């Protein structure tokens, strides 16, 4: 089945004041979203998801990446990035996961912005107007806490029960008044290996 895109949405959020204090540099958050027909809708339990992943994920990755780049202006300007999917109530969490947890989707974005970090992610199930949460992290430094951000939005009529919302997010800048340091300082303070950022 060819992909059925019902609509797309491009959102830009600019934070000028945070905590009552003006931001030296405004934080810009971008989200590119597509509402699609769930390619597995009405089929019951589908054991092999691969054919629809291969058919749909590259198209979505290319489309949403282009939307982000058009809005931001360049891949170089993107500092933090992430992805999310919300499947409608008739679908499985696996359906949401299938379309974003594949290199056929994420590599379009990763390569376009020159990233080294993995794409932060969220995959959930919900009705129309369900929260769409897109977690972000620095595209090159997973321990840079200033760029731990979350874009939260919603679409009043999506996802329908037989739809999936697919999203990419980006930031230009970090939290305006970040002051909690980074993971590497914590590791040093705890006497743990900086090369092992999970501390395990």
PDB file of C-alpha atoms in Angstrom:
ATOM      1  CA  UNK A   1       0.000   0.000   0.000  1.00  0.00           C
ATOM      2  CA  UNK A   2       1.371   3.439  -0.907  1.00  0.00           C
ATOM      3  CA  UNK A   3       1.621   5.974   1.893  1.00  0.00           C
ATOM      4  CA  UNK A   4      -1.477   8.089   2.564  1.00  0.00           C
ATOM      5  CA  UNK A   5      -0.613  11.472   4.093  1.00  0.00           C
ATOM      6  CA  UNK A   6      -3.717  13.311   5.288  1.00  0.00           C
ATOM      7  CA  UNK A   7      -1.956  16.489   6.340  1.00  0.00           C
ATOM      8  CA  UNK A   8       1.299  18.025   7.499  1.00  0.00           C
ATOM      9  CA  UNK A   9       2.011  20.654  10.116  1.00  0.00           C
ATOM     10  CA  UNK A  10       5.070  22.879  10.633  1.00  0.00           C
ATOM     11  CA  UNK A  11       5.321  24.626  14.000  1.00  0.00           C
ATOM     12  CA  UNK A  12       7.859  27.188  15.235  1.00  0.00           C
ATOM     13  CA  UNK A  13       8.021  28.218  18.893  1.00  0.00           C
ATOM     14  CA  UNK A  14      10.234  31.112  20.008  1.00  0.00           C
ATOM     15  CA  UNK A  15      10.982  31.685  23.694  1.00  0.00           C
ATOM     16  CA  UNK A  16      11.973  35.281  24.436  1.00  0.00           C
ATOM     17  CA  UNK A  17      11.550  35.311  28.222  1.00  0.00           C
ATOM     18  CA  UNK A  18      12.090  32.402  30.606  1.00  0.00           C
ATOM     19  CA  UNK A  19      11.745  32.572  34.375  1.00  0.00           C
ATOM     20  CA  UNK A  20      10.906  36.258  34.120  1.00  0.00           C
ATOM     21  CA  UNK A  21      14.283  36.993  32.543  1.00  0.00           C
ATOM     22  CA  UNK A  22      14.884  37.901  28.899  1.00  0.00           C
ATOM     23  CA  UNK A  23      16.847  35.346  26.913  1.00  0.00           C
ATOM     24  CA  UNK A  24      20.189  36.620  25.638  1.00  0.00           C
ATOM     25  CA  UNK A  25      19.462  34.548  22.531  1.00  0.00           C
ATOM     26  CA  UNK A  26      15.863  33.418  21.947  1.00  0.00           C
ATOM     27  CA  UNK A  27      15.328  29.672  21.864  1.00  0.00           C
ATOM     28  CA  UNK A  28      13.673  28.426  18.679  1.00  0.00           C
ATOM     29  CA  UNK A  29      11.951  25.047  18.587  1.00  0.00           C
ATOM     30  CA  UNK A  30      10.741  23.511  15.330  1.00  0.00           C
ATOM     31  CA  UNK A  31       8.420  20.557  14.783  1.00  0.00           C
ATOM     32  CA  UNK A  32       7.558  18.968  11.445  1.00  0.00           C
ATOM     33  CA  UNK A  33       4.597  16.599  11.600  1.00  0.00           C
ATOM     34  CA  UNK A  34       2.791  14.287   9.200  1.00  0.00           C
ATOM     35  CA  UNK A  35      -0.559  12.595   9.826  1.00  0.00           C
ATOM     36  CA  UNK A  36      -0.744   9.329   7.889  1.00  0.00           C
ATOM     37  CA  UNK A  37      -3.083   6.404   7.504  1.00  0.00           C
ATOM     38  CA  UNK A  38      -1.742   3.534   9.590  1.00  0.00           C
ATOM     39  CA  UNK A  39      -0.478   1.145   6.888  1.00  0.00           C
ATOM     40  CA  UNK A  40      -1.397  -1.861   9.064  1.00  0.00           C
ATOM     41  CA  UNK A  41      -4.904  -0.622   9.963  1.00  0.00           C
ATOM     42  CA  UNK A  42      -7.657  -3.226   9.671  1.00  0.00           C
ATOM     43  CA  UNK A  43      -5.266  -6.132   9.091  1.00  0.00           C
ATOM     44  CA  UNK A  44      -5.301  -7.622  12.579  1.00  0.00           C
ATOM     45  CA  UNK A  45      -1.976  -8.796  13.954  1.00  0.00           C
ATOM     46  CA  UNK A  46       0.702  -8.461  11.259  1.00  0.00           C
ATOM     47  CA  UNK A  47       3.807 -10.527  11.942  1.00  0.00           C
ATOM     48  CA  UNK A  48       6.074  -8.995   9.298  1.00  0.00           C
ATOM     49  CA  UNK A  49       6.104  -5.191   9.407  1.00  0.00           C
ATOM     50  CA  UNK A  50       9.123  -4.846   7.151  1.00  0.00           C
ATOM     51  CA  UNK A  51       7.417  -4.314   3.755  1.00  0.00           C
ATOM     52  CA  UNK A  52       5.458  -1.273   4.951  1.00  0.00           C
ATOM     53  CA  UNK A  53       8.466   0.054   6.892  1.00  0.00           C
ATOM     54  CA  UNK A  54      10.542  -0.056   3.720  1.00  0.00           C
ATOM     55  CA  UNK A  55       7.776   1.517   1.659  1.00  0.00           C
ATOM     56  CA  UNK A  56       6.822   4.333   4.064  1.00  0.00           C
ATOM     57  CA  UNK A  57       9.711   5.246   6.357  1.00  0.00           C
ATOM     58  CA  UNK A  58      12.055   6.691   3.686  1.00  0.00           C
ATOM     59  CA  UNK A  59       9.284   8.906   2.292  1.00  0.00           C
ATOM     60  CA  UNK A  60       8.448  10.233   5.749  1.00  0.00           C
ATOM     61  CA  UNK A  61      12.086  10.744   6.681  1.00  0.00           C
ATOM     62  CA  UNK A  62      12.750  12.724   3.524  1.00  0.00           C
ATOM     63  CA  UNK A  63       9.555  14.794   3.780  1.00  0.00           C
ATOM     64  CA  UNK A  64       9.909  15.788   7.435  1.00  0.00           C
ATOM     65  CA  UNK A  65      13.625  16.469   7.138  1.00  0.00           C
ATOM     66  CA  UNK A  66      12.969  18.801   4.222  1.00  0.00           C
ATOM     67  CA  UNK A  67      10.294  20.599   6.233  1.00  0.00           C
ATOM     68  CA  UNK A  68      12.713  21.140   9.131  1.00  0.00           C
ATOM     69  CA  UNK A  69      15.522  22.367   6.880  1.00  0.00           C
ATOM     70  CA  UNK A  70      13.219  24.752   5.009  1.00  0.00           C
ATOM     71  CA  UNK A  71      12.039  26.237   8.317  1.00  0.00           C
ATOM     72  CA  UNK A  72      15.426  26.408  10.064  1.00  0.00           C
ATOM     73  CA  UNK A  73      17.386  27.462   6.987  1.00  0.00           C
ATOM     74  CA  UNK A  74      20.186  24.875   7.108  1.00  0.00           C
ATOM     75  CA  UNK A  75      21.206  21.603   8.682  1.00  0.00           C
ATOM     76  CA  UNK A  76      24.206  23.265  10.290  1.00  0.00           C
ATOM     77  CA  UNK A  77      21.938  25.597  12.290  1.00  0.00           C
ATOM     78  CA  UNK A  78      20.136  22.681  13.977  1.00  0.00           C
ATOM     79  CA  UNK A  79      21.663  22.154  17.443  1.00  0.00           C
ATOM     80  CA  UNK A  80      19.383  19.528  19.017  1.00  0.00           C
ATOM     81  CA  UNK A  81      17.061  17.015  17.420  1.00  0.00           C
ATOM     82  CA  UNK A  82      14.558  14.259  18.106  1.00  0.00           C
ATOM     83  CA  UNK A  83      11.619  12.247  16.789  1.00  0.00           C
ATOM     84  CA  UNK A  84       8.223  10.980  17.908  1.00  0.00           C
ATOM     85  CA  UNK A  85       5.211   8.968  16.805  1.00  0.00           C
ATOM     86  CA  UNK A  86       1.677   8.657  18.160  1.00  0.00           C
ATOM     87  CA  UNK A  87      -0.444   5.776  16.898  1.00  0.00           C
ATOM     88  CA  UNK A  88      -4.231   5.946  17.007  1.00  0.00           C
ATOM     89  CA  UNK A  89      -6.239   3.767  19.374  1.00  0.00           C
ATOM     90  CA  UNK A  90      -6.842   0.981  16.871  1.00  0.00           C
ATOM     91  CA  UNK A  91      -3.099   0.548  16.291  1.00  0.00           C
ATOM     92  CA  UNK A  92      -0.218  -0.949  18.212  1.00  0.00           C
ATOM     93  CA  UNK A  93       2.681   0.875  19.837  1.00  0.00           C
ATOM     94  CA  UNK A  94       4.776  -1.322  17.534  1.00  0.00           C
ATOM     95  CA  UNK A  95       3.232   0.476  14.546  1.00  0.00           C
ATOM     96  CA  UNK A  96       4.405   3.844  15.866  1.00  0.00           C
ATOM     97  CA  UNK A  97       7.821   2.419  16.656  1.00  0.00           C
ATOM     98  CA  UNK A  98       8.172   0.715  13.296  1.00  0.00           C
ATOM     99  CA  UNK A  99       8.174   3.884  11.236  1.00  0.00           C
ATOM    100  CA  UNK A 100      10.597   5.931  13.345  1.00  0.00           C
ATOM    101  CA  UNK A 101      12.980   3.269  14.691  1.00  0.00           C
ATOM    102  CA  UNK A 102      14.592   2.460  11.387  1.00  0.00           C
ATOM    103  CA  UNK A 103      17.639   3.939   9.716  1.00  0.00           C
ATOM    104  CA  UNK A 104      15.477   4.336   6.622  1.00  0.00           C
ATOM    105  CA  UNK A 105      13.677   7.119   8.531  1.00  0.00           C
ATOM    106  CA  UNK A 106      16.246   8.618  10.878  1.00  0.00           C
ATOM    107  CA  UNK A 107      19.277   8.672   8.603  1.00  0.00           C
ATOM    108  CA  UNK A 108      17.676  11.282   6.349  1.00  0.00           C
ATOM    109  CA  UNK A 109      17.604  13.683   9.279  1.00  0.00           C
ATOM    110  CA  UNK A 110      20.877  12.605  10.901  1.00  0.00           C
ATOM    111  CA  UNK A 111      22.858  13.064   7.696  1.00  0.00           C
ATOM    112  CA  UNK A 112      21.169  16.343   6.756  1.00  0.00           C
ATOM    113  CA  UNK A 113      22.163  17.991  10.038  1.00  0.00           C
ATOM    114  CA  UNK A 114      25.567  16.293  10.339  1.00  0.00           C
ATOM    115  CA  UNK A 115      24.717  14.611  13.640  1.00  0.00           C
ATOM    116  CA  UNK A 116      26.672  12.095  15.690  1.00  0.00           C
ATOM    117  CA  UNK A 117      24.201  11.453  18.534  1.00  0.00           C
ATOM    118  CA  UNK A 118      21.293   9.063  18.276  1.00  0.00           C
ATOM    119  CA  UNK A 119      17.861  10.619  17.794  1.00  0.00           C
ATOM    120  CA  UNK A 120      16.003  11.034  21.073  1.00  0.00           C
ATOM    121  CA  UNK A 121      12.525   9.520  20.715  1.00  0.00           C
ATOM    122  CA  UNK A 122       9.033   9.019  22.085  1.00  0.00           C
ATOM    123  CA  UNK A 123       6.407   6.565  20.825  1.00  0.00           C
ATOM    124  CA  UNK A 124       2.915   6.514  22.331  1.00  0.00           C
ATOM    125  CA  UNK A 125      -0.727   5.676  21.590  1.00  0.00           C
ATOM    126  CA  UNK A 126      -3.658   8.034  21.918  1.00  0.00           C
ATOM    127  CA  UNK A 127      -6.763   9.653  20.449  1.00  0.00           C
ATOM    128  CA  UNK A 128      -7.149  12.915  18.566  1.00  0.00           C
ATOM    129  CA  UNK A 129      -5.483  15.794  20.424  1.00  0.00           C
ATOM    130  CA  UNK A 130      -3.158  13.392  22.249  1.00  0.00           C
ATOM    131  CA  UNK A 131       0.074  15.031  23.405  1.00  0.00           C
ATOM    132  CA  UNK A 132       2.867  14.825  20.858  1.00  0.00           C
ATOM    133  CA  UNK A 133       6.095  14.849  22.870  1.00  0.00           C
ATOM    134  CA  UNK A 134       9.337  15.241  20.930  1.00  0.00           C
ATOM    135  CA  UNK A 135      12.393  14.909  23.192  1.00  0.00           C
ATOM    136  CA  UNK A 136      15.547  16.603  21.957  1.00  0.00           C
ATOM    137  CA  UNK A 137      19.246  16.267  22.678  1.00  0.00           C
ATOM    138  CA  UNK A 138      22.363  17.903  21.281  1.00  0.00           C
ATOM    139  CA  UNK A 139      23.037  16.416  17.861  1.00  0.00           C
ATOM    140  CA  UNK A 140      26.719  15.855  18.650  1.00  0.00           C
ATOM    141  CA  UNK A 141      26.975  15.638  22.441  1.00  0.00           C
ATOM    142  CA  UNK A 142      24.573  13.418  24.394  1.00  0.00           C
ATOM    143  CA  UNK A 143      25.824  14.801  27.718  1.00  0.00           C
ATOM    144  CA  UNK A 144      25.126  18.478  26.968  1.00  0.00           C
ATOM    145  CA  UNK A 145      22.211  19.100  29.320  1.00  0.00           C
ATOM    146  CA  UNK A 146      21.499  22.617  28.056  1.00  0.00           C
ATOM    147  CA  UNK A 147      19.969  20.959  25.002  1.00  0.00           C
ATOM    148  CA  UNK A 148      17.783  18.444  26.840  1.00  0.00           C
ATOM    149  CA  UNK A 149      14.488  19.884  25.625  1.00  0.00           C
ATOM    150  CA  UNK A 150      10.993  18.623  24.842  1.00  0.00           C
ATOM    151  CA  UNK A 151       8.609  19.995  22.256  1.00  0.00           C
ATOM    152  CA  UNK A 152       4.992  19.449  23.294  1.00  0.00           C
ATOM    153  CA  UNK A 153       2.137  19.995  20.896  1.00  0.00           C
ATOM    154  CA  UNK A 154      -1.122  18.357  19.733  1.00  0.00           C
ATOM    155  CA  UNK A 155      -3.406  18.179  16.703  1.00  0.00           C
ATOM    156  CA  UNK A 156      -7.132  18.395  17.529  1.00  0.00           C
ATOM    157  CA  UNK A 157      -8.209  15.821  14.926  1.00  0.00           C
ATOM    158  CA  UNK A 158      -5.212  13.492  14.931  1.00  0.00           C
ATOM    159  CA  UNK A 159      -4.441  10.747  15.228  1.00  0.00           C
ATOM    160  CA  UNK A 160      -7.732   9.185  14.222  1.00  0.00           C
ATOM    161  CA  UNK A 161      -8.067   5.577  15.370  1.00  0.00           C
ATOM    162  CA  UNK A 162      -6.558   4.318  12.097  1.00  0.00           C
ATOM    163  CA  UNK A 163      -3.807   6.922  11.796  1.00  0.00           C
ATOM    164  CA  UNK A 164      -0.258   7.592  12.982  1.00  0.00           C
ATOM    165  CA  UNK A 165       1.281  10.975  13.700  1.00  0.00           C
ATOM    166  CA  UNK A 166       4.987  11.081  12.805  1.00  0.00           C
ATOM    167  CA  UNK A 167       7.161  14.012  13.905  1.00  0.00           C
ATOM    168  CA  UNK A 168      10.676  15.406  13.845  1.00  0.00           C
ATOM    169  CA  UNK A 169      11.857  18.152  16.166  1.00  0.00           C
ATOM    170  CA  UNK A 170      14.773  20.579  16.196  1.00  0.00           C
ATOM    171  CA  UNK A 171      16.163  23.384  18.302  1.00  0.00           C
ATOM    172  CA  UNK A 172      18.306  26.367  17.504  1.00  0.00           C
ATOM    173  CA  UNK A 173      19.796  27.081  20.898  1.00  0.00           C
ATOM    174  CA  UNK A 174      19.493  25.488  24.309  1.00  0.00           C
ATOM    175  CA  UNK A 175      17.443  26.400  27.368  1.00  0.00           C
ATOM    176  CA  UNK A 176      17.784  30.184  27.794  1.00  0.00           C
ATOM    177  CA  UNK A 177      19.224  30.197  31.310  1.00  0.00           C
ATOM    178  CA  UNK A 178      20.654  26.685  31.639  1.00  0.00           C
ATOM    179  CA  UNK A 179      22.663  26.300  34.822  1.00  0.00           C
ATOM    180  CA  UNK A 180      22.747  22.615  35.819  1.00  0.00           C
ATOM    181  CA  UNK A 181      26.032  21.703  34.156  1.00  0.00           C
ATOM    182  CA  UNK A 182      26.502  18.555  32.122  1.00  0.00           C
ATOM    183  CA  UNK A 183      26.834  14.840  32.776  1.00  0.00           C
ATOM    184  CA  UNK A 184      30.606  14.887  32.481  1.00  0.00           C
ATOM    185  CA  UNK A 185      31.029  17.144  35.508  1.00  0.00           C
ATOM    186  CA  UNK A 186      28.769  14.837  37.512  1.00  0.00           C
ATOM    187  CA  UNK A 187      30.940  11.871  36.546  1.00  0.00           C
ATOM    188  CA  UNK A 188      34.095  13.727  37.574  1.00  0.00           C
ATOM    189  CA  UNK A 189      32.519  14.740  40.885  1.00  0.00           C
ATOM    190  CA  UNK A 190      31.514  11.111  41.536  1.00  0.00           C
ATOM    191  CA  UNK A 191      34.936   9.813  40.565  1.00  0.00           C
ATOM    192  CA  UNK A 192      33.500   7.830  37.655  1.00  0.00           C
ATOM    193  CA  UNK A 193      34.753   7.324  34.110  1.00  0.00           C
ATOM    194  CA  UNK A 194      33.937  10.277  31.822  1.00  0.00           C
ATOM    195  CA  UNK A 195      34.175   7.852  28.890  1.00  0.00           C
ATOM    196  CA  UNK A 196      31.251   5.936  30.427  1.00  0.00           C
ATOM    197  CA  UNK A 197      28.535   8.633  30.535  1.00  0.00           C
ATOM    198  CA  UNK A 198      25.877   6.225  31.800  1.00  0.00           C
ATOM    199  CA  UNK A 199      28.004   5.563  34.860  1.00  0.00           C
ATOM    200  CA  UNK A 200      27.488   1.798  34.652  1.00  0.00           C
TER     201      UNK A 200
END
